[in-house]
């Protein structure tokens, strides 16, 4: 059985741990938070002596692993991935693969030089919806793609939790939102469209989540705010009343869930007013890609709508595709529209099983040495576009 080390035991790592299906075991956790190491012991039954605060301590423990999953914060990816490659350990690496372009290129170089593979977590390439979209877009009868309009609604709750109050709200802690969020969208387009863009333009700003947009009288923390009831950005409403986005919060020993949520709202960034957080990442973002044959693909990110979703309109010489919500509709010239309905699976866990397919393909590659669908070399261009 394949032995794995997990670097960073948070939300993503927990999901990957649930995808192993007896094909691999987690032999090591590297996680600086004592709380999260304890959580790993209780959640996946790993012995405490196999949980390390520092990567160096894991290496000097001499515990054997065959491969590593890196699901730690963005700014740690490059350094951990380089170290794993030098040890000869294939890596399943969370996106973004690194936070600057030179590091991305360097990782590709080191992977080629060592002959050790890196699979980048672009799980949407394993999602049945996007697999169908790629298949339809690749139909030669449609002719050349001429324009692509692609929108990504981050969803208000995700935006507030992750990109305003949370770890991806400040570029110094992560990277620009083009890299931390839109890299999936650029990756999908590069994967499904023929050729490669020769030019790209990024434009964006932090327009909305700024102090000057706070309503008169708003307090720095939602718990203290006289305007909290009825505020659609309220952290009290999101976490305490609706109990959404709380799965990654861990209670202290003896603490009830209510006590934990009050502590988090009182003490952490998750309790701050969205207009008075230290966020600096863009809340509107556009990426335009121009292909040598004239194809223009434009990605627009929005963040204020409550529900997150992707929508796309692709125009070809001989037809059009509309994708949005849970359906894809193909309109060929001179024939009735064909609609494909994914409503039965679209919101199902683990990205409709895509996470699991990606992990399994990674595990296969550890044994066979074959490259995976989302091998680093296939994800390099999208990262260079997003990080430029
Ligand atoms: N592929 C996707 O769709 C997807 C979705 C969400 C997040 N991500 C990426 O996955 C990674 C993890 O995100 P998450 O949502 O699980 O975050 P998280 O905060 O839930 O987990 C990160 C974990 O890493 C730990 N950590 C912090 N510093 C560390 C260090 N120096 N070394 C090792 N571990 C460290 C944290 O304590 C935490 O337990 C990020 O890079 C993020 O961008 C990818």
CSV table of C-alpha atoms and ligand atoms in Angstrom, one decimal:
chain,number,residue,atom,x,y,z
A,1,UNK,CA,0.0,0.0,0.0
A,2,UNK,CA,1.2,3.5,-0.8
A,3,UNK,CA,2.4,5.5,2.2
A,4,UNK,CA,1.6,9.2,2.1
A,5,UNK,CA,2.7,12.3,4.0
A,6,UNK,CA,0.2,15.1,4.2
A,7,UNK,CA,1.6,18.6,4.6
A,8,UNK,CA,-1.0,20.9,6.2
A,9,UNK,CA,-4.0,19.2,7.7
A,10,UNK,CA,-6.8,21.6,7.0
A,11,UNK,CA,-9.9,21.6,4.8
A,12,UNK,CA,-8.4,20.3,1.6
A,13,UNK,CA,-6.2,17.7,3.3
A,14,UNK,CA,-9.2,16.3,5.2
A,15,UNK,CA,-11.0,15.9,1.9
A,16,UNK,CA,-8.1,14.1,0.3
A,17,UNK,CA,-7.7,11.9,3.3
A,18,UNK,CA,-11.3,10.8,2.7
A,19,UNK,CA,-10.6,9.8,-0.9
A,20,UNK,CA,-8.0,7.1,-0.4
A,21,UNK,CA,-10.4,4.1,-0.3
A,22,UNK,CA,-7.8,1.8,1.2
A,23,UNK,CA,-5.4,2.3,-1.7
A,24,UNK,CA,-3.0,4.4,0.4
A,25,UNK,CA,-2.5,5.2,4.1
A,26,UNK,CA,-1.4,8.4,5.7
A,27,UNK,CA,1.8,7.7,7.5
A,28,UNK,CA,2.8,11.3,8.3
A,29,UNK,CA,1.2,14.6,9.0
A,30,UNK,CA,3.2,17.9,9.0
A,31,UNK,CA,1.1,20.6,10.6
A,32,UNK,CA,2.3,23.5,12.7
A,33,UNK,CA,-0.9,23.9,14.6
A,34,UNK,CA,-1.1,21.7,17.7
A,35,UNK,CA,-4.9,21.9,17.6
A,36,UNK,CA,-4.9,20.5,14.1
A,37,UNK,CA,-2.4,17.8,14.8
A,38,UNK,CA,-4.7,16.6,17.6
A,39,UNK,CA,-7.6,16.8,15.2
A,40,UNK,CA,-5.7,14.6,12.7
A,41,UNK,CA,-5.1,12.1,15.5
A,42,UNK,CA,-8.8,11.9,16.3
A,43,UNK,CA,-10.1,12.2,12.7
A,44,UNK,CA,-7.9,9.8,10.8
A,45,UNK,CA,-6.4,7.8,13.7
A,46,UNK,CA,-2.8,8.6,12.9
A,47,UNK,CA,-0.5,8.0,15.9
A,48,UNK,CA,0.7,11.2,17.6
A,49,UNK,CA,4.3,10.3,17.0
A,50,UNK,CA,3.7,10.5,13.2
A,51,UNK,CA,2.4,14.1,13.4
A,52,UNK,CA,5.1,16.7,13.1
A,53,UNK,CA,5.2,20.4,13.6
A,54,UNK,CA,8.1,20.9,11.1
A,55,UNK,CA,9.0,19.2,7.8
A,56,UNK,CA,12.6,18.8,8.9
A,57,UNK,CA,11.4,16.7,11.9
A,58,UNK,CA,9.5,14.4,9.6
A,59,UNK,CA,12.5,13.9,7.4
A,60,UNK,CA,14.8,13.2,10.3
A,61,UNK,CA,12.3,10.7,11.8
A,62,UNK,CA,13.2,8.4,8.9
A,63,UNK,CA,9.5,7.3,8.5
A,64,UNK,CA,9.2,6.0,4.9
A,65,UNK,CA,6.7,7.6,2.5
A,66,UNK,CA,6.2,7.0,-1.2
A,67,UNK,CA,4.5,10.3,-2.0
A,68,UNK,CA,3.3,13.6,-0.5
A,69,UNK,CA,0.2,15.7,-0.6
A,70,UNK,CA,0.8,19.4,-0.1
A,71,UNK,CA,-2.3,21.2,1.1
A,72,UNK,CA,-0.7,23.9,3.2
A,73,UNK,CA,-1.1,27.7,2.6
A,74,UNK,CA,-0.2,29.0,-0.9
A,75,UNK,CA,3.1,30.7,0.1
A,76,UNK,CA,4.5,27.4,1.4
A,77,UNK,CA,3.9,25.4,-1.7
A,78,UNK,CA,7.1,26.1,-3.7
A,79,UNK,CA,9.5,25.4,-0.8
A,80,UNK,CA,7.8,22.2,0.2
A,81,UNK,CA,7.4,21.0,-3.4
A,82,UNK,CA,11.1,21.6,-4.1
A,83,UNK,CA,12.1,19.7,-1.0
A,84,UNK,CA,9.9,16.7,-1.9
A,85,UNK,CA,11.2,16.6,-5.4
A,86,UNK,CA,14.8,16.5,-4.1
A,87,UNK,CA,13.8,13.6,-1.8
A,88,UNK,CA,12.3,11.8,-4.9
A,89,UNK,CA,8.7,12.0,-3.6
A,90,UNK,CA,6.0,12.5,-6.2
A,91,UNK,CA,3.7,15.3,-5.1
A,92,UNK,CA,0.0,16.1,-5.3
A,93,UNK,CA,0.2,19.9,-5.0
A,94,UNK,CA,-2.6,22.3,-4.2
A,95,UNK,CA,-3.1,25.3,-6.5
A,96,UNK,CA,-1.6,27.8,-7.0
A,97,UNK,CA,1.6,25.7,-7.5
A,98,UNK,CA,3.6,28.7,-6.3
A,99,UNK,CA,3.0,32.4,-5.8
A,100,UNK,CA,5.3,33.9,-8.4
A,101,UNK,CA,6.0,33.1,-12.0
A,102,UNK,CA,9.8,32.4,-11.5
A,103,UNK,CA,8.9,29.8,-8.8
A,104,UNK,CA,6.4,28.1,-11.2
A,105,UNK,CA,9.0,27.9,-13.9
A,106,UNK,CA,11.6,26.6,-11.4
A,107,UNK,CA,9.3,23.9,-10.2
A,108,UNK,CA,8.7,22.7,-13.8
A,109,UNK,CA,12.5,22.7,-14.3
A,110,UNK,CA,13.2,20.8,-11.0
A,111,UNK,CA,10.5,18.2,-11.8
A,112,UNK,CA,12.0,17.6,-15.2
A,113,UNK,CA,15.5,17.5,-13.8
A,114,UNK,CA,14.7,15.0,-11.0
A,115,UNK,CA,12.2,13.0,-13.1
A,116,UNK,CA,9.7,13.3,-10.2
A,117,UNK,CA,6.2,14.2,-11.0
A,118,UNK,CA,4.0,16.9,-9.6
A,119,UNK,CA,0.2,16.7,-10.0
A,120,UNK,CA,-1.5,20.1,-9.6
A,121,UNK,CA,-4.9,20.1,-7.9
A,122,UNK,CA,-7.0,21.3,-10.8
A,123,UNK,CA,-9.8,18.8,-9.9
A,124,UNK,CA,-12.3,20.4,-12.1
A,125,UNK,CA,-10.7,18.7,-15.1
A,126,UNK,CA,-12.0,15.5,-13.5
A,127,UNK,CA,-15.5,16.9,-13.1
A,128,UNK,CA,-18.2,15.2,-15.4
A,129,UNK,CA,-19.7,18.6,-16.2
A,130,UNK,CA,-16.4,20.1,-17.5
A,131,UNK,CA,-15.4,16.9,-19.2
A,132,UNK,CA,-18.7,17.1,-21.2
A,133,UNK,CA,-18.1,20.8,-22.0
A,134,UNK,CA,-14.6,20.0,-23.3
A,135,UNK,CA,-16.0,17.1,-25.3
A,136,UNK,CA,-18.6,19.3,-26.9
A,137,UNK,CA,-16.3,22.2,-27.5
A,138,UNK,CA,-13.8,19.9,-29.2
A,139,UNK,CA,-16.4,18.6,-31.8
A,140,UNK,CA,-14.8,19.3,-35.2
A,141,UNK,CA,-18.3,19.8,-36.7
A,142,UNK,CA,-18.6,23.1,-34.7
A,143,UNK,CA,-15.5,24.5,-36.4
A,144,UNK,CA,-13.2,27.0,-34.8
A,145,UNK,CA,-14.1,28.7,-31.6
A,146,UNK,CA,-14.5,32.5,-32.2
A,147,UNK,CA,-15.4,33.9,-28.8
A,148,UNK,CA,-15.7,32.7,-25.2
A,149,UNK,CA,-17.5,34.6,-22.4
A,150,UNK,CA,-16.9,32.9,-19.1
A,151,UNK,CA,-18.2,34.2,-15.8
A,152,UNK,CA,-17.4,33.0,-12.3
A,153,UNK,CA,-19.5,34.1,-9.4
A,154,UNK,CA,-17.4,33.4,-6.4
A,155,UNK,CA,-20.6,33.5,-4.2
A,156,UNK,CA,-20.9,36.1,-1.4
A,157,UNK,CA,-20.4,33.7,1.5
A,158,UNK,CA,-17.2,32.2,0.0
A,159,UNK,CA,-16.0,35.6,-0.9
A,160,UNK,CA,-16.5,36.9,2.7
A,161,UNK,CA,-15.1,33.8,4.4
A,162,UNK,CA,-12.1,33.2,2.2
A,163,UNK,CA,-11.2,36.3,0.2
A,164,UNK,CA,-12.1,39.1,2.6
A,165,UNK,CA,-11.9,37.8,6.2
A,166,UNK,CA,-9.9,34.6,5.5
A,167,UNK,CA,-6.5,33.5,4.4
A,168,UNK,CA,-6.8,34.6,0.7
A,169,UNK,CA,-7.8,38.2,1.5
A,170,UNK,CA,-4.3,39.5,1.6
A,171,UNK,CA,-1.8,39.1,-1.2
A,172,UNK,CA,1.1,39.0,1.2
A,173,UNK,CA,-0.4,35.9,2.8
A,174,UNK,CA,-1.4,34.2,-0.4
A,175,UNK,CA,-1.4,35.7,-3.9
A,176,UNK,CA,-3.6,37.8,-6.1
A,177,UNK,CA,-7.2,36.5,-6.5
A,178,UNK,CA,-6.4,35.8,-10.2
A,179,UNK,CA,-4.0,33.1,-9.0
A,180,UNK,CA,-5.9,31.9,-6.0
A,181,UNK,CA,-9.4,31.7,-7.6
A,182,UNK,CA,-9.3,32.2,-11.3
A,183,UNK,CA,-6.4,29.8,-12.0
A,184,UNK,CA,-9.1,27.1,-12.1
A,185,UNK,CA,-11.0,29.0,-14.8
A,186,UNK,CA,-8.0,29.8,-16.9
A,187,UNK,CA,-6.9,26.2,-16.5
A,188,UNK,CA,-10.2,24.9,-17.7
A,189,UNK,CA,-10.2,27.1,-20.8
A,190,UNK,CA,-6.6,26.2,-21.8
A,191,UNK,CA,-7.5,22.6,-21.3
A,192,UNK,CA,-10.7,22.7,-23.4
A,193,UNK,CA,-9.7,25.1,-26.2
A,194,UNK,CA,-7.3,24.3,-29.0
A,195,UNK,CA,-3.9,26.1,-29.1
A,196,UNK,CA,-2.5,28.6,-26.6
A,197,UNK,CA,-3.2,32.3,-26.1
A,198,UNK,CA,-0.4,34.5,-27.3
A,199,UNK,CA,-1.5,37.5,-25.3
A,200,UNK,CA,-3.4,38.1,-22.1
A,201,UNK,CA,-4.6,41.1,-20.1
A,202,UNK,CA,-5.6,41.2,-16.5
A,203,UNK,CA,-7.6,44.0,-15.0
A,204,UNK,CA,-9.2,44.2,-11.6
A,205,UNK,CA,-9.7,46.3,-8.5
A,206,UNK,CA,-10.9,46.2,-4.9
A,207,UNK,CA,-14.0,48.1,-5.5
A,208,UNK,CA,-16.5,47.1,-2.9
A,209,UNK,CA,-15.0,45.7,0.3
A,210,UNK,CA,-13.4,48.9,1.4
A,211,UNK,CA,-13.8,51.1,4.5
A,212,UNK,CA,-15.4,54.0,2.6
A,213,UNK,CA,-18.3,51.6,1.6
A,214,UNK,CA,-19.2,50.8,5.2
A,215,UNK,CA,-22.6,52.0,6.2
A,216,UNK,CA,-22.7,54.9,8.7
A,217,UNK,CA,-22.3,53.6,12.2
A,218,UNK,CA,-21.0,50.2,11.4
A,219,UNK,CA,-18.7,48.7,14.0
A,220,UNK,CA,-15.3,47.0,13.5
A,221,UNK,CA,-16.7,43.6,14.6
A,222,UNK,CA,-20.1,42.2,13.8
A,223,UNK,CA,-20.8,41.2,17.4
A,224,UNK,CA,-20.6,44.9,18.4
A,225,UNK,CA,-22.4,46.3,15.4
A,226,UNK,CA,-25.8,48.1,15.8
A,227,UNK,CA,-26.5,47.3,12.1
A,228,UNK,CA,-25.7,43.6,12.3
A,229,UNK,CA,-29.3,42.4,12.1
A,230,UNK,CA,-30.3,42.6,8.5
A,231,UNK,CA,-26.8,43.1,7.2
A,232,UNK,CA,-26.1,40.6,4.4
A,233,UNK,CA,-22.4,40.6,5.2
A,234,UNK,CA,-22.9,39.7,8.9
A,235,UNK,CA,-20.4,37.2,10.3
A,236,UNK,CA,-22.8,36.6,13.2
A,237,UNK,CA,-25.5,35.6,10.8
A,238,UNK,CA,-23.2,33.4,8.6
A,239,UNK,CA,-21.5,31.5,11.4
A,240,UNK,CA,-23.6,31.7,14.5
A,241,UNK,CA,-27.2,31.7,13.1
A,242,UNK,CA,-26.9,29.9,9.8
A,243,UNK,CA,-23.9,27.7,10.9
A,244,UNK,CA,-22.4,27.9,7.5
A,245,UNK,CA,-18.7,27.7,6.7
A,246,UNK,CA,-17.8,26.5,10.2
A,247,UNK,CA,-16.5,23.1,9.4
A,248,UNK,CA,-12.9,24.3,9.5
A,249,UNK,CA,-13.2,25.8,13.0
A,250,UNK,CA,-12.0,23.6,15.8
A,251,UNK,CA,-13.3,23.9,19.4
A,252,UNK,CA,-10.7,24.1,22.2
A,253,UNK,CA,-10.8,21.2,24.7
A,254,UNK,CA,-14.1,21.4,26.6
A,255,UNK,CA,-15.5,24.2,24.5
A,256,UNK,CA,-19.0,23.9,23.0
A,257,UNK,CA,-19.7,24.9,19.4
A,258,UNK,CA,-21.5,28.1,20.5
A,259,UNK,CA,-18.6,29.0,22.8
A,260,UNK,CA,-16.1,28.4,19.9
A,261,UNK,CA,-18.1,30.5,17.5
A,262,UNK,CA,-18.3,33.4,20.0
A,263,UNK,CA,-14.6,33.1,20.5
A,264,UNK,CA,-13.9,33.2,16.8
A,265,UNK,CA,-16.3,36.1,16.2
A,266,UNK,CA,-14.8,38.0,19.1
A,267,UNK,CA,-11.1,37.3,18.6
A,268,UNK,CA,-10.3,36.3,15.0
A,269,UNK,CA,-10.5,37.9,11.6
A,270,UNK,CA,-13.6,35.9,10.9
A,271,UNK,CA,-15.6,38.3,13.2
A,272,UNK,CA,-14.5,41.5,11.5
A,273,UNK,CA,-16.8,43.8,9.4
A,274,UNK,CA,-16.1,43.1,5.7
A,275,UNK,CA,-15.6,46.8,5.2
A,276,UNK,CA,-13.0,47.0,8.0
A,277,UNK,CA,-10.9,43.9,7.3
A,278,UNK,CA,-7.2,44.0,6.2
A,279,UNK,CA,-8.2,42.6,2.8
A,280,UNK,CA,-6.4,43.9,-0.2
A,281,UNK,CA,-7.2,41.4,-3.0
A,282,UNK,CA,-9.4,42.5,-5.9
A,283,UNK,CA,-13.1,41.9,-5.7
A,284,UNK,CA,-13.6,42.4,-9.4
A,285,UNK,CA,-11.3,40.7,-11.9
A,286,UNK,CA,-11.2,40.1,-15.6
A,287,UNK,CA,-8.7,38.0,-17.6
A,288,UNK,CA,-8.8,38.3,-21.4
A,289,UNK,CA,-6.9,35.8,-23.5
A,290,UNK,CA,-6.2,36.3,-27.2
A,291,UNK,CA,-5.2,33.4,-29.4
A,292,UNK,CA,-3.1,33.7,-32.5
A,293,UNK,CA,-6.1,32.7,-34.7
A,294,UNK,CA,-8.1,35.6,-33.3
A,295,UNK,CA,-10.1,33.7,-30.7
A,296,UNK,CA,-10.9,35.9,-27.7
A,297,UNK,CA,-11.7,34.3,-24.3
A,298,UNK,CA,-12.8,36.6,-21.5
A,299,UNK,CA,-13.2,35.5,-17.9
A,300,UNK,CA,-15.1,37.8,-15.5
A,301,UNK,CA,-15.2,37.3,-11.8
A,302,UNK,CA,-18.0,38.7,-9.7
A,303,UNK,CA,-18.4,38.3,-5.9
A,304,UNK,CA,-21.6,39.9,-4.6
A,305,UNK,CA,-24.2,37.4,-5.8
A,306,UNK,CA,-25.2,35.0,-3.0
A,307,UNK,CA,-24.7,31.8,-5.0
A,308,UNK,CA,-21.4,30.8,-6.6
A,309,UNK,CA,-21.5,29.4,-10.1
A,310,UNK,CA,-19.8,29.4,-13.4
A,311,UNK,CA,-21.5,30.3,-16.7
A,312,UNK,CA,-20.1,30.2,-20.2
A,313,UNK,CA,-21.1,31.1,-23.7
A,314,UNK,CA,-18.9,29.8,-26.5
A,315,UNK,CA,-19.4,30.8,-30.1
A,316,UNK,CA,-18.0,28.6,-32.9
A,317,UNK,CA,-18.1,28.9,-36.7
A,318,UNK,CA,-21.0,26.5,-36.8
A,319,UNK,CA,-22.8,26.7,-33.5
A,320,UNK,CA,-22.9,27.9,-29.9
A,321,UNK,CA,-22.6,26.4,-26.4
A,322,UNK,CA,-24.3,27.8,-23.3
A,323,UNK,CA,-23.2,26.4,-20.0
A,324,UNK,CA,-24.6,27.5,-16.7
A,325,UNK,CA,-26.1,26.2,-13.5
A,326,UNK,CA,-26.4,22.5,-14.0
A,327,UNK,CA,-27.0,22.3,-17.8
A,328,UNK,CA,-25.0,22.6,-21.0
A,329,UNK,CA,-26.9,23.4,-24.2
A,330,UNK,CA,-25.4,22.9,-27.6
A,331,UNK,CA,-26.9,24.7,-30.6
A,332,UNK,CA,-25.6,23.5,-33.9
A,333,UNK,CA,-26.3,25.4,-37.0
A,334,UNK,CA,-29.5,24.1,-38.6
A,335,UNK,CA,-30.4,21.6,-35.9
A,336,UNK,CA,-32.4,21.5,-32.7
A,337,UNK,CA,-30.6,22.3,-29.4
A,338,UNK,CA,-29.3,19.5,-27.3
A,339,UNK,CA,-29.3,20.0,-23.6
A,340,UNK,CA,-27.3,17.9,-21.1
A,341,UNK,CA,-28.5,18.1,-17.5
A,342,UNK,CA,-26.1,17.5,-14.6
A,343,UNK,CA,-28.6,18.6,-11.9
A,344,UNK,CA,-28.3,15.2,-10.2
A,345,UNK,CA,-24.6,15.5,-9.5
A,346,UNK,CA,-23.5,19.1,-9.8
A,347,UNK,CA,-23.5,20.0,-6.1
A,348,UNK,CA,-22.5,16.6,-4.8
A,349,UNK,CA,-19.6,16.2,-2.4
A,350,UNK,CA,-15.9,16.3,-3.4
A,351,UNK,CA,-16.6,18.3,-6.5
A,352,UNK,CA,-19.0,15.6,-7.8
A,353,UNK,CA,-16.4,13.0,-7.1
A,354,UNK,CA,-13.7,14.8,-9.1
A,355,UNK,CA,-11.4,15.1,-6.1
A,356,UNK,CA,-11.5,11.4,-5.7
A,357,UNK,CA,-10.7,10.7,-9.4
A,358,UNK,CA,-7.8,13.1,-9.2
A,359,UNK,CA,-6.4,11.5,-6.1
A,360,UNK,CA,-6.8,8.0,-7.5
A,361,UNK,CA,-5.0,9.0,-10.7
A,362,UNK,CA,-2.2,10.5,-8.6
A,363,UNK,CA,-1.9,7.2,-6.6
A,364,UNK,CA,-1.8,5.3,-9.9
A,365,UNK,CA,1.0,7.5,-11.1
A,366,UNK,CA,3.0,6.9,-8.0
A,367,UNK,CA,3.0,3.2,-8.8
A,368,UNK,CA,3.2,3.4,-12.6
A,369,UNK,CA,5.4,6.5,-13.0
A,370,UNK,CA,3.0,7.7,-15.7
A,371,UNK,CA,2.0,11.4,-15.8
A,372,UNK,CA,-1.5,12.5,-14.7
A,373,UNK,CA,-4.1,14.7,-16.4
A,374,UNK,CA,-3.1,17.7,-14.3
A,375,UNK,CA,0.7,17.2,-14.4
A,376,UNK,CA,2.5,20.4,-13.6
A,377,UNK,CA,3.7,20.9,-17.1
A,378,UNK,CA,0.1,21.1,-18.3
A,379,UNK,CA,-0.8,23.6,-15.6
A,380,UNK,CA,2.2,25.9,-16.0
A,381,UNK,CA,0.8,28.2,-18.7
A,382,UNK,CA,-2.4,28.9,-16.8
A,383,UNK,CA,-0.4,29.8,-13.7
A,384,UNK,CA,1.9,32.1,-15.7
A,385,UNK,CA,-1.1,33.9,-17.1
A,386,UNK,CA,-2.8,34.2,-13.7
A,387,UNK,CA,0.4,35.3,-11.8
A,388,UNK,CA,1.5,37.8,-14.5
B,1,LIG,N1,-8.2,22.8,-5.4
B,1,LIG,C1,-9.2,23.5,-4.9
B,1,LIG,O1,-10.3,23.6,-5.4
B,1,LIG,C2,-8.9,24.2,-3.6
B,1,LIG,C3,-9.9,24.7,-2.8
B,1,LIG,C4,-9.6,25.3,-1.6
B,1,LIG,C5,-8.3,25.6,-1.2
B,1,LIG,N2,-7.3,25.1,-2.1
B,1,LIG,C6,-5.8,25.3,-1.7
B,1,LIG,O2,-5.5,24.3,-0.8
B,1,LIG,C7,-4.5,24.8,0.1
B,1,LIG,C8,-5.1,24.6,1.6
B,1,LIG,O3,-6.3,25.3,1.7
B,1,LIG,P1,-7.4,24.9,2.8
B,1,LIG,O4,-8.7,25.5,2.4
B,1,LIG,O5,-7.2,23.5,3.1
B,1,LIG,O6,-6.8,25.8,4.0
B,1,LIG,P2,-6.8,25.4,5.5
B,1,LIG,O7,-6.4,26.7,6.3
B,1,LIG,O8,-8.1,24.7,5.9
B,1,LIG,O9,-5.6,24.4,5.7
B,1,LIG,C9,-4.3,24.7,5.6
B,1,LIG,C10,-3.5,24.0,6.7
B,1,LIG,O10,-2.1,24.2,6.6
B,1,LIG,C11,-1.6,24.5,7.9
B,1,LIG,N3,-0.4,25.2,7.8
B,1,LIG,C12,-0.2,26.6,8.0
B,1,LIG,N4,1.1,26.9,7.8
B,1,LIG,C13,1.7,25.7,7.5
B,1,LIG,C14,3.1,25.4,7.2
B,1,LIG,N5,4.1,26.3,7.1
B,1,LIG,N6,3.4,24.1,6.9
B,1,LIG,C15,2.4,23.2,6.9
B,1,LIG,N7,1.1,23.4,7.2
B,1,LIG,C16,0.8,24.7,7.4
B,1,LIG,C17,-2.7,25.2,8.6
B,1,LIG,O11,-2.5,25.1,10.0
B,1,LIG,C18,-3.9,24.5,8.1
B,1,LIG,O12,-4.2,23.3,8.9
B,1,LIG,C19,-4.3,26.3,-0.2
B,1,LIG,O13,-3.2,26.4,-1.0
B,1,LIG,C20,-5.5,26.6,-1.1
B,1,LIG,O14,-5.3,27.6,-2.0
B,1,LIG,C21,-7.6,24.5,-3.2
